[in-house]
Short mmCIF file of C-alpha atoms and ligand atoms in Angstrom, two decimals:
data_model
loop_
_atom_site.label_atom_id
_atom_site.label_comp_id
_atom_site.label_asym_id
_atom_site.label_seq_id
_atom_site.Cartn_x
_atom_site.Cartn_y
_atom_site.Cartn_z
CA UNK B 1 -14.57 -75.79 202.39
CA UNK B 2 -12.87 -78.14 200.17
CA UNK B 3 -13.98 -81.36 198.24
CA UNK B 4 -11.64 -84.03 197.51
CA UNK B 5 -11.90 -86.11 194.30
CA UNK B 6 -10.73 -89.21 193.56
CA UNK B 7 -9.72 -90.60 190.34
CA UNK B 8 -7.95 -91.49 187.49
CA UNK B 9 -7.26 -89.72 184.45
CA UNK B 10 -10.25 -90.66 181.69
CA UNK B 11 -12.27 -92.49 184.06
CA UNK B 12 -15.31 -91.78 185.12
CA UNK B 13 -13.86 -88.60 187.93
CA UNK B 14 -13.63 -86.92 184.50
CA UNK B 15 -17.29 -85.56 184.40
CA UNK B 16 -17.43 -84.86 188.34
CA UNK B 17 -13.68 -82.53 187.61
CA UNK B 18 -15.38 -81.13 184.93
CA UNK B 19 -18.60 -79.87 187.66
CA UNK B 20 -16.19 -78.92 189.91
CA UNK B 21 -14.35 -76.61 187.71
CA UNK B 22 -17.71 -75.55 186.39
CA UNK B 23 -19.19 -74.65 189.58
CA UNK B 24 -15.89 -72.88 190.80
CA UNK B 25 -15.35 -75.03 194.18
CA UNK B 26 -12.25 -75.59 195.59
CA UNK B 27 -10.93 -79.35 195.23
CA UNK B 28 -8.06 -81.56 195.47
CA UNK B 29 -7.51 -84.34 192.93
CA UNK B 30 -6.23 -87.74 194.44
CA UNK B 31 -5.58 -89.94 191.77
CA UNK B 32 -6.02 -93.51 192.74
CA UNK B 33 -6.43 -96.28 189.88
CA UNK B 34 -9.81 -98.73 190.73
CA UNK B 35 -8.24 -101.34 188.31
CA UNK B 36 -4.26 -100.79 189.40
CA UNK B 37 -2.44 -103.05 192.24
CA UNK B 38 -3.88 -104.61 195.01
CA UNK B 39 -2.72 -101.76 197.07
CA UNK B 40 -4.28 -98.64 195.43
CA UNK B 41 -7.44 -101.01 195.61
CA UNK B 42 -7.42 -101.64 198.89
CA UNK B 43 -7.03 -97.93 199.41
CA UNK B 44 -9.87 -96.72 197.60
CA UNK B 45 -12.52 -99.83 198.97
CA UNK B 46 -11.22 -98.01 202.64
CA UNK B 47 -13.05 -95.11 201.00
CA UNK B 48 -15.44 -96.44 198.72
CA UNK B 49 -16.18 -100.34 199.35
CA UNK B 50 -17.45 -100.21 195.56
CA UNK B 51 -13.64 -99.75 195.03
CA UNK B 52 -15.09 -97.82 192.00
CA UNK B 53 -14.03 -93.62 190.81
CA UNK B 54 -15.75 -91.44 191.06
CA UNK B 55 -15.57 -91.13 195.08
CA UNK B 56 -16.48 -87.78 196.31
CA UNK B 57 -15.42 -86.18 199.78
CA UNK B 58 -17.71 -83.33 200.40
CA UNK B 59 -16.62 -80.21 202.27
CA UNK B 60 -18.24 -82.16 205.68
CA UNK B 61 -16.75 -85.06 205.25
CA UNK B 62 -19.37 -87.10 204.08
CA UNK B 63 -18.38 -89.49 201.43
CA UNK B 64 -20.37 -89.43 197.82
CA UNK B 65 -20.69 -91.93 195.15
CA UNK B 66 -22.01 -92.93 191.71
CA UNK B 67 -21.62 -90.45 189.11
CA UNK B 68 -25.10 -88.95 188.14
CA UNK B 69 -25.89 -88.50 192.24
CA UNK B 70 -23.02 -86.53 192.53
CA UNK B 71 -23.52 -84.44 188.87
CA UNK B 72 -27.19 -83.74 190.12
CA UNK B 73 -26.14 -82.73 193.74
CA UNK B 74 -23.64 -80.44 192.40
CA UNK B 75 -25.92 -79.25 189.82
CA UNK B 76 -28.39 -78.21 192.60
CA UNK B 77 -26.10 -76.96 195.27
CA UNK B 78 -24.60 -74.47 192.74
CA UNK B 79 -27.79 -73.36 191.07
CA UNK B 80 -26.20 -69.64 189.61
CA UNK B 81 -24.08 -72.61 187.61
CA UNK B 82 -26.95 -72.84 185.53
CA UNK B 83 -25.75 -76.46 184.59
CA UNK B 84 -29.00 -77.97 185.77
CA UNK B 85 -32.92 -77.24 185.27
CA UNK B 86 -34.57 -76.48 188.19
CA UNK B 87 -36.49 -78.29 189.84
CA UNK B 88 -39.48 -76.95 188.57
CA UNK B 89 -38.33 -76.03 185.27
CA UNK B 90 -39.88 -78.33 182.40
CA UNK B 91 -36.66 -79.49 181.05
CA UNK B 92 -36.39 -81.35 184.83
CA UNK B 93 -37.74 -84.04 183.93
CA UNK B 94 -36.09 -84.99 180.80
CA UNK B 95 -32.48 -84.18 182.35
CA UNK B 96 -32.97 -86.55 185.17
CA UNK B 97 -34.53 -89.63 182.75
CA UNK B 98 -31.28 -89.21 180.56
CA UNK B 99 -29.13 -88.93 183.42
CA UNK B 100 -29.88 -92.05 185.40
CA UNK B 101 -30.46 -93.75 181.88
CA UNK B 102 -26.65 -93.09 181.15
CA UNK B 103 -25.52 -94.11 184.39
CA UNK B 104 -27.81 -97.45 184.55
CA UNK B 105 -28.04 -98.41 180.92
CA UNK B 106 -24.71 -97.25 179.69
CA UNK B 107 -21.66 -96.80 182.12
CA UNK B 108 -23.40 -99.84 183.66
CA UNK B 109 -22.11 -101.99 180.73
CA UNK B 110 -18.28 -100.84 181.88
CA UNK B 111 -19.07 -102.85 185.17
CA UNK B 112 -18.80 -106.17 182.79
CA UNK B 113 -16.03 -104.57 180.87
CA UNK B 114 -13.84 -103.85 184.09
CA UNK B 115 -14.16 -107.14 185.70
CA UNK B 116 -16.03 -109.78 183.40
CA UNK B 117 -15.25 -112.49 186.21
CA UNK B 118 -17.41 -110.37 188.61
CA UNK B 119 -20.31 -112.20 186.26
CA UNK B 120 -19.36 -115.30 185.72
CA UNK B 121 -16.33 -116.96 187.36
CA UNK B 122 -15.34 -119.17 183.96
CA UNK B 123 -13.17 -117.08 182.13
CA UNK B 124 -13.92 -119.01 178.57
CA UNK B 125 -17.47 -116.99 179.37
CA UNK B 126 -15.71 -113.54 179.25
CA UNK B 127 -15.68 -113.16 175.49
CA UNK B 128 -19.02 -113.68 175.21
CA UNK B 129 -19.65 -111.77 178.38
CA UNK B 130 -17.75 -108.54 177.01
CA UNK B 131 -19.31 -109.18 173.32
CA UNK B 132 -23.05 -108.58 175.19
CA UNK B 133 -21.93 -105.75 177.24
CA UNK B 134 -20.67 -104.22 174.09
CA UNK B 135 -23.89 -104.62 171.82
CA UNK B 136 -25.71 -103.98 174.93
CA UNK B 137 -24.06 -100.35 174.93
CA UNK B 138 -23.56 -100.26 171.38
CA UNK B 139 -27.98 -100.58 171.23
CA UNK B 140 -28.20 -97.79 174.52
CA UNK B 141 -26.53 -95.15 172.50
CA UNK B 142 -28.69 -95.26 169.68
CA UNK B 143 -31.65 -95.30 171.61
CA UNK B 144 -30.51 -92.20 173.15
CA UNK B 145 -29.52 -90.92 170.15
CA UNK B 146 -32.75 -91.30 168.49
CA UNK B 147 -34.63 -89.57 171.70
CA UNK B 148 -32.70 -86.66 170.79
CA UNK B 149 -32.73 -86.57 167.18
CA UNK B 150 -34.68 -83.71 165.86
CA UNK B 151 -33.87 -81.84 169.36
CA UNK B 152 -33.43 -78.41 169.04
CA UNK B 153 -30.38 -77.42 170.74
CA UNK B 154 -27.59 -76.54 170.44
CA UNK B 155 -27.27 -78.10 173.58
CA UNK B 156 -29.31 -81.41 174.43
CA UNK B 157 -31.84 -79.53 176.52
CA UNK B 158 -31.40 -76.34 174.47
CA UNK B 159 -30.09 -73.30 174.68
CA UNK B 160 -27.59 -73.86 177.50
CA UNK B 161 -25.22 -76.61 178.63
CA UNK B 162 -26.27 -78.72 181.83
CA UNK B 163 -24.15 -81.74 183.50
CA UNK B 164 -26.23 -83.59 180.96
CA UNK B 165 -23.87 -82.86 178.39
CA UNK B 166 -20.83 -83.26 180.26
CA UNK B 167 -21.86 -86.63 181.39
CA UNK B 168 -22.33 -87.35 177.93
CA UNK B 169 -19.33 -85.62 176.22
CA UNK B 170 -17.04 -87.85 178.82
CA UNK B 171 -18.93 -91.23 177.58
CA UNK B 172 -18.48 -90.91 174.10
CA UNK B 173 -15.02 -90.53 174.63
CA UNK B 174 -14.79 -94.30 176.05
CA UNK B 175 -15.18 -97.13 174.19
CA UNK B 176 -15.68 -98.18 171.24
CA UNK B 177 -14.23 -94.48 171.11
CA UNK B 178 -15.25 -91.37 169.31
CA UNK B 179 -14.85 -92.71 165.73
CA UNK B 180 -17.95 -95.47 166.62
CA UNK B 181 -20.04 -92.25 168.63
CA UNK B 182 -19.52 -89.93 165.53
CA UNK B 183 -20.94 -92.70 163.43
CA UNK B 184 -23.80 -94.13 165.72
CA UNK B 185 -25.06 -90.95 167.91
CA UNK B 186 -24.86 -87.98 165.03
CA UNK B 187 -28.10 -86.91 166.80
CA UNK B 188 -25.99 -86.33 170.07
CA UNK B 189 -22.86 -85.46 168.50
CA UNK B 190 -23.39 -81.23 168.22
CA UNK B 191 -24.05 -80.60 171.42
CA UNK B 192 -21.07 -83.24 172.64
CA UNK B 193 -19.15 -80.93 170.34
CA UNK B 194 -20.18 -77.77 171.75
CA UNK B 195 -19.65 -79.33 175.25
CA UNK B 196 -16.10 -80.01 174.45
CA UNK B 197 -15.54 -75.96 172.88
CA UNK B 198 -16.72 -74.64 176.46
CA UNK B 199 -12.58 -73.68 177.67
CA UNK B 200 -13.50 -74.91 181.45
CA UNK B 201 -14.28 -78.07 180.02
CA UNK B 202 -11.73 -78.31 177.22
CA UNK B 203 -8.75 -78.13 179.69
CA UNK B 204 -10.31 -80.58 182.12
CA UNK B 205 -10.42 -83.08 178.90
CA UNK B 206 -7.03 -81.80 177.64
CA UNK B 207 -5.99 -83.32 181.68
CA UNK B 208 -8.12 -86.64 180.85
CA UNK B 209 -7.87 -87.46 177.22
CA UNK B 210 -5.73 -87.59 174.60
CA UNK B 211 -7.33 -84.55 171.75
CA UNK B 212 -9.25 -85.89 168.87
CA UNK B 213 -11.07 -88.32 170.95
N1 GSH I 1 -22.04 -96.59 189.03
C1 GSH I 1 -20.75 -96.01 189.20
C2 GSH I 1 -19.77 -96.70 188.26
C3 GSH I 1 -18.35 -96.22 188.47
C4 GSH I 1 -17.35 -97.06 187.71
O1 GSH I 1 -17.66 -98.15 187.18
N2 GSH I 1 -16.12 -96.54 187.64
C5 GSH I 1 -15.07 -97.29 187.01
C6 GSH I 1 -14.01 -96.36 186.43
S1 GSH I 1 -14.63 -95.41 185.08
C7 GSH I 1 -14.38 -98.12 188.07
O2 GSH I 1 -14.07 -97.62 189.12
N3 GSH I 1 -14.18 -99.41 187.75
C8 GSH I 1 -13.55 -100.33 188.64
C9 GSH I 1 -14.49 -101.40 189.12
O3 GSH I 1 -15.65 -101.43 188.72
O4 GSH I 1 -14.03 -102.22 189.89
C10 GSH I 1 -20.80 -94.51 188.92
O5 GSH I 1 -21.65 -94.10 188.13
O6 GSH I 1 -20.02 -93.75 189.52
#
């Protein structure tokens, strides 16, 4: 009862190999790059016709995509985790706004970022293009950074660490990169810190990114 992840190294696999580890479950890595040659993309679209990471094979075969579905599944289907609330636990609520908000409002903006002329066809449009999808983000992580500030955590829903930090911890790691997060999201930043001292996840970044952020 195996799953099979693919990926690349600091994309967005990074959070769903962190779960994984988390959890305990048995996995294979297949690394496969969504923006390398024509090849590898053809490959992964065979699997995934998004031709986007992270793709999921679950132990029955079944395929799963899009980041947050797959953190939430395997948040629920390994409950003595503790990395998610329960369902009827009052943090619930606020753990599935912030998740679907990073996946739609942030890593959303990366769509633009990964393939501007998915958008608009006229390349002399893609600096613009990328300059919106930046302040786009740029104004999503301060929003969610001022949801939280005041929070009492250590951890964004408290005392302990849910998916919701990992999904987090791996964004702020992306661009602009950690120097612009430390300065824009200092509301966010402790518990992203104490995300990144938990040793499961530490070597699963030490595989991804490159230390310091
Ligand atoms: N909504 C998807 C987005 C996944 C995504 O954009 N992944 C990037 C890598 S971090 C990718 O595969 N980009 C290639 C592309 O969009 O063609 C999710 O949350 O899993």
């Amino acid at each position: 009862m195996a799953y099979t992840l693919y990926g690349k190294a600091g994309f967005g696999s990074v959070c769903v190999e962190a779960a994984l580890e988390l959890v305990g479950a048995a996995y294979e890595f297949v690394e496969l790059d969504p923006l390398g040659e024509a090849a590898e993309q053809r490959r992964l679209r065979t699997i995934n016709p998004v031709g986007q990471v992270p793709t999921l094979i679950l132990p029955d075969d079944s395929v799963m995509t899009e980041s947050a579905a797959i953190l939430i599944w395997l948040g629920d289907r390994y409950p003595e985790a503790g990395l998610a609330p329960a369902i009827d636990a009052p943090e619930r609520a606020e753990y599935l706004r912030w998740m679907l908000f990073l996946s739609a409002s942030i890593y959303s903006t990366f769509s633009i970022s990964d393939g501007p002329e998915r958008f608009h066809p006229d390349p002399a449009t893609h600096p613009t293009l990328l300059d919106g999808a930046n302040q786009r983000r740029a104004d999503m992580w301060v929003l969610m950074n001022d949801a939280f500030d005041g929070a009492p955590g250590p951890f964004l829903l408290g005392e302990t660490m849910s998916l919701l930090d990992v999904y987090v911890a791996m964004m702020s790691r992306w661009d602009p990169g950690r120097a612009d997060f430390v300065d824009q999201c200092p509301a966010l930043l402790p518990a992203v810190e104490a995300t990144e001292a938990d040793p499961v996840v530490a070597a699963v970044w030490a595989r991804n990114f490159r230390t310091g952020g």
